[in-house]
CSV table of C-alpha atoms in Angstrom, one decimal:
chain,number,residue,atom,x,y,z
A,1,UNK,CA,-1.9,-21.8,0.4
A,2,UNK,CA,-0.8,-17.8,0.1
A,3,UNK,CA,-2.2,-16.7,-3.2
A,4,UNK,CA,-0.4,-13.9,-4.6
A,5,UNK,CA,-3.0,-12.1,-6.7
A,6,UNK,CA,-0.7,-9.5,-9.3
A,7,UNK,CA,-3.4,-8.8,-11.7
A,8,UNK,CA,-2.6,-6.9,-13.8
A,9,UNK,CA,-0.8,-2.9,-14.1
A,10,UNK,CA,-2.6,-0.2,-13.7
A,11,UNK,CA,-2.1,3.2,-13.8
A,12,UNK,CA,-4.2,5.5,-12.0
A,13,UNK,CA,-5.4,9.0,-11.6
A,14,UNK,CA,-6.7,9.2,-7.8
A,15,UNK,CA,-6.6,10.8,-4.7
A,16,UNK,CA,-6.0,9.7,-0.9
A,17,UNK,CA,-9.6,8.3,0.3
A,18,UNK,CA,-10.6,8.1,4.4
A,19,UNK,CA,-8.3,6.6,6.8
A,20,UNK,CA,-11.4,3.7,7.2
A,21,UNK,CA,-9.0,2.3,4.6
A,22,UNK,CA,-6.8,-0.5,5.3
A,23,UNK,CA,-3.2,1.2,6.2
A,24,UNK,CA,-0.1,0.6,4.1
A,25,UNK,CA,2.1,-1.9,5.4
A,26,UNK,CA,5.2,-0.6,8.3
A,27,UNK,CA,8.1,-0.1,6.0
A,28,UNK,CA,11.2,-0.2,8.1
A,29,UNK,CA,13.8,0.0,5.5
A,30,UNK,CA,14.7,1.8,1.9
A,31,UNK,CA,16.4,0.4,-1.1
A,32,UNK,CA,17.5,2.3,-4.4
A,33,UNK,CA,20.0,1.5,-7.3
A,34,UNK,CA,22.4,4.3,-9.2
A,35,UNK,CA,21.6,5.9,-11.3
A,36,UNK,CA,17.8,5.4,-10.5
A,37,UNK,CA,15.9,5.8,-13.6
A,38,UNK,CA,13.2,4.2,-15.3
A,39,UNK,CA,14.7,2.3,-18.1
A,40,UNK,CA,17.5,-0.6,-17.7
A,41,UNK,CA,19.0,-2.0,-19.7
A,42,UNK,CA,18.6,-6.0,-20.5
A,43,UNK,CA,22.2,-7.7,-19.6
A,44,UNK,CA,23.7,-5.0,-17.0
A,45,UNK,CA,24.9,-5.0,-13.8
A,46,UNK,CA,22.6,-3.0,-10.8
A,47,UNK,CA,24.1,-2.2,-7.7
A,48,UNK,CA,21.4,-2.7,-4.9
A,49,UNK,CA,22.1,-1.0,-1.4
A,50,UNK,CA,19.5,-0.4,1.7
A,51,UNK,CA,19.2,0.9,4.5
A,52,UNK,CA,17.0,0.9,7.6
A,53,UNK,CA,14.6,4.1,8.3
A,54,UNK,CA,15.9,6.2,11.0
A,55,UNK,CA,12.3,5.7,12.2
A,56,UNK,CA,12.7,1.9,12.1
A,57,UNK,CA,11.1,0.2,15.0
A,58,UNK,CA,11.9,-2.7,15.0
A,59,UNK,CA,15.2,-2.5,13.1
A,60,UNK,CA,15.0,-5.0,10.1
A,61,UNK,CA,16.4,-8.5,10.0
A,62,UNK,CA,18.6,-10.2,7.4
A,63,UNK,CA,18.3,-12.4,5.5
A,64,UNK,CA,17.0,-9.5,2.9
A,65,UNK,CA,14.6,-11.0,0.0
A,66,UNK,CA,14.5,-9.4,-3.4
A,67,UNK,CA,11.8,-10.0,-5.5
A,68,UNK,CA,10.7,-8.9,-9.1
A,69,UNK,CA,7.2,-8.1,-10.0
A,70,UNK,CA,5.2,-8.5,-13.3
A,71,UNK,CA,1.3,-8.1,-13.4
A,72,UNK,CA,-0.6,-11.0,-14.2
A,73,UNK,CA,2.6,-13.5,-12.7
A,74,UNK,CA,4.2,-15.1,-9.9
A,75,UNK,CA,6.9,-13.0,-7.9
A,76,UNK,CA,10.4,-14.7,-8.9
A,77,UNK,CA,13.2,-13.7,-6.2
A,78,UNK,CA,16.3,-12.8,-7.6
A,79,UNK,CA,18.3,-12.5,-3.9
A,80,UNK,CA,18.4,-13.3,-0.9
A,81,UNK,CA,21.2,-11.5,0.7
A,82,UNK,CA,22.3,-11.2,4.3
A,83,UNK,CA,24.4,-8.3,3.7
A,84,UNK,CA,22.8,-4.3,2.8
A,85,UNK,CA,23.8,-4.9,-1.0
A,86,UNK,CA,23.5,-7.2,-4.2
A,87,UNK,CA,24.4,-6.7,-7.6
A,88,UNK,CA,21.8,-8.2,-10.0
A,89,UNK,CA,22.4,-8.8,-14.0
A,90,UNK,CA,19.4,-7.7,-15.2
A,91,UNK,CA,17.9,-11.0,-17.2
A,92,UNK,CA,14.5,-9.8,-17.7
A,93,UNK,CA,12.3,-10.0,-21.0
A,94,UNK,CA,12.6,-6.6,-22.6
A,95,UNK,CA,9.5,-4.5,-21.9
A,96,UNK,CA,7.5,-4.6,-18.9
A,97,UNK,CA,6.6,-2.8,-16.4
A,98,UNK,CA,8.3,-4.3,-13.8
A,99,UNK,CA,9.0,-3.5,-10.1
A,100,UNK,CA,11.4,-4.5,-7.2
A,101,UNK,CA,10.2,-5.5,-4.1
A,102,UNK,CA,12.2,-6.0,-0.8
A,103,UNK,CA,11.3,-7.6,2.5
A,104,UNK,CA,13.2,-8.9,5.7
A,105,UNK,CA,13.3,-12.2,7.6
A,106,UNK,CA,10.8,-11.3,9.4
A,107,UNK,CA,8.6,-10.0,6.2
A,108,UNK,CA,8.8,-6.5,7.3
A,109,UNK,CA,9.1,-4.4,4.2
A,110,UNK,CA,11.4,-2.3,2.1
A,111,UNK,CA,9.2,-1.0,-0.1
A,112,UNK,CA,9.1,-1.1,-4.0
A,113,UNK,CA,11.2,0.3,-6.6
A,114,UNK,CA,10.1,2.9,-9.0
A,115,UNK,CA,8.3,1.2,-12.0
A,116,UNK,CA,10.5,0.2,-14.8
A,117,UNK,CA,11.2,-1.1,-18.1
A,118,UNK,CA,14.0,-3.3,-19.7
A,119,UNK,CA,15.4,-2.1,-23.2
A,120,UNK,CA,17.9,-3.9,-25.4
A,121,UNK,CA,21.3,-4.2,-24.8
A,122,UNK,CA,22.0,-3.4,-28.7
A,123,UNK,CA,23.5,-5.6,-31.1
A,124,UNK,CA,25.9,-8.6,-30.5
A,125,UNK,CA,25.5,-8.3,-26.7
A,126,UNK,CA,24.1,-11.8,-25.3
A,127,UNK,CA,24.0,-12.7,-21.0
A,128,UNK,CA,22.7,-15.8,-19.5
A,129,UNK,CA,19.4,-17.1,-19.4
A,130,UNK,CA,16.4,-14.7,-19.2
A,131,UNK,CA,14.0,-15.2,-16.0
A,132,UNK,CA,11.3,-16.6,-16.9
A,133,UNK,CA,7.8,-16.0,-15.1
A,134,UNK,CA,5.2,-18.1,-13.6
A,135,UNK,CA,1.4,-17.6,-14.2
A,136,UNK,CA,-0.9,-17.3,-11.0
A,137,UNK,CA,-2.2,-20.5,-9.9
A,138,UNK,CA,-5.7,-19.0,-9.6
A,139,UNK,CA,-8.0,-17.2,-11.9
A,140,UNK,CA,-8.4,-13.9,-11.1
A,141,UNK,CA,-10.3,-10.9,-12.7
A,142,UNK,CA,-11.4,-7.5,-11.9
A,143,UNK,CA,-14.3,-5.3,-12.5
A,144,UNK,CA,-15.1,-1.4,-11.9
A,145,UNK,CA,-13.4,2.0,-12.6
A,146,UNK,CA,-9.7,3.5,-11.7
A,147,UNK,CA,-11.8,6.6,-10.9
A,148,UNK,CA,-11.0,8.8,-7.2
A,149,UNK,CA,-11.8,6.8,-4.6
A,150,UNK,CA,-13.8,3.9,-6.4
A,151,UNK,CA,-14.2,0.5,-5.6
A,152,UNK,CA,-12.6,-2.4,-7.6
A,153,UNK,CA,-14.3,-5.5,-7.6
A,154,UNK,CA,-11.4,-8.7,-7.4
A,155,UNK,CA,-12.8,-12.5,-7.9
A,156,UNK,CA,-10.8,-15.3,-7.6
A,157,UNK,CA,-11.3,-19.1,-8.8
A,158,UNK,CA,-9.5,-21.6,-7.5
A,159,UNK,CA,-7.0,-22.0,-4.7
A,160,UNK,CA,-8.4,-22.2,-0.5
A,161,UNK,CA,-9.7,-18.9,1.0
A,162,UNK,CA,-8.2,-16.8,2.6
A,163,UNK,CA,-7.1,-14.9,-0.1
A,164,UNK,CA,-4.1,-12.4,0.3
A,165,UNK,CA,-3.6,-9.3,-1.9
A,166,UNK,CA,-1.0,-6.8,-2.0
A,167,UNK,CA,-1.1,-3.6,-3.5
A,168,UNK,CA,2.6,-2.6,-4.8
A,169,UNK,CA,2.6,1.2,-5.4
A,170,UNK,CA,5.6,3.4,-6.9
A,171,UNK,CA,8.3,3.6,-4.2
A,172,UNK,CA,6.1,3.1,-1.5
A,173,UNK,CA,5.5,0.4,0.8
A,174,UNK,CA,2.7,-2.3,0.4
A,175,UNK,CA,-1.0,-2.9,1.3
A,176,UNK,CA,-1.8,-6.3,2.3
A,177,UNK,CA,-5.3,-6.8,2.5
A,178,UNK,CA,-7.1,-10.6,3.3
A,179,UNK,CA,-10.4,-12.1,2.4
A,180,UNK,CA,-12.6,-15.1,3.0
A,181,UNK,CA,-14.7,-15.2,0.2
A,182,UNK,CA,-14.8,-15.7,-3.2
A,183,UNK,CA,-15.2,-11.9,-4.2
A,184,UNK,CA,-13.6,-8.5,-2.8
A,185,UNK,CA,-14.0,-5.0,-3.3
A,186,UNK,CA,-11.2,-2.5,-2.7
A,187,UNK,CA,-10.8,1.0,-2.7
A,188,UNK,CA,-8.5,2.6,-4.9
A,189,UNK,CA,-6.2,5.1,-2.6
A,190,UNK,CA,-3.7,5.6,-4.3
A,191,UNK,CA,-1.6,9.2,-5.3
A,192,UNK,CA,-2.7,11.1,-8.7
A,193,UNK,CA,-0.6,9.5,-11.4
A,194,UNK,CA,0.7,6.6,-9.2
A,195,UNK,CA,0.9,3.3,-11.3
A,196,UNK,CA,0.6,-0.1,-9.3
A,197,UNK,CA,0.4,-3.6,-9.5
A,198,UNK,CA,-1.8,-5.4,-7.3
């Protein structure tokens, strides 16, 4: 069982740590929308597009998945798409913070979007059903500080090891780490001011 651990949303002010840390995943393609802003109106249509990076090796492979991440919940897949574009009608609960994540058919990443919030569309505007997030099947707790190069201890209850955790930082590829016991220590190596899901 692959366990997704989206523990909480954290804002941190840390620097990159030593090169002995787990590397960030290989990002083959980039995605975004226009206007690329951190506040999105509920019910609006967002045209998401993506293209391979010039240095992609190998090239990305369709179909592509677009997922929404929200701290403490399972990701929601909003699209599986063969082309390099998708028109997304925003049907998320108001608030946030949220982040979009993309991957290709071979699990290579397109990285993440900026962190965004969903705002009210205004009086009289209605749209379809709002996406509902499912809670994690694991109980996950963390302890420690978000100080520069410090360790956060992540403890899981439930599920079957090995556990996989992905760190999703603002506008970059995720970092994937796996461990076989119920407790794991993770060294924070996010740029100053970066927000992340982990």
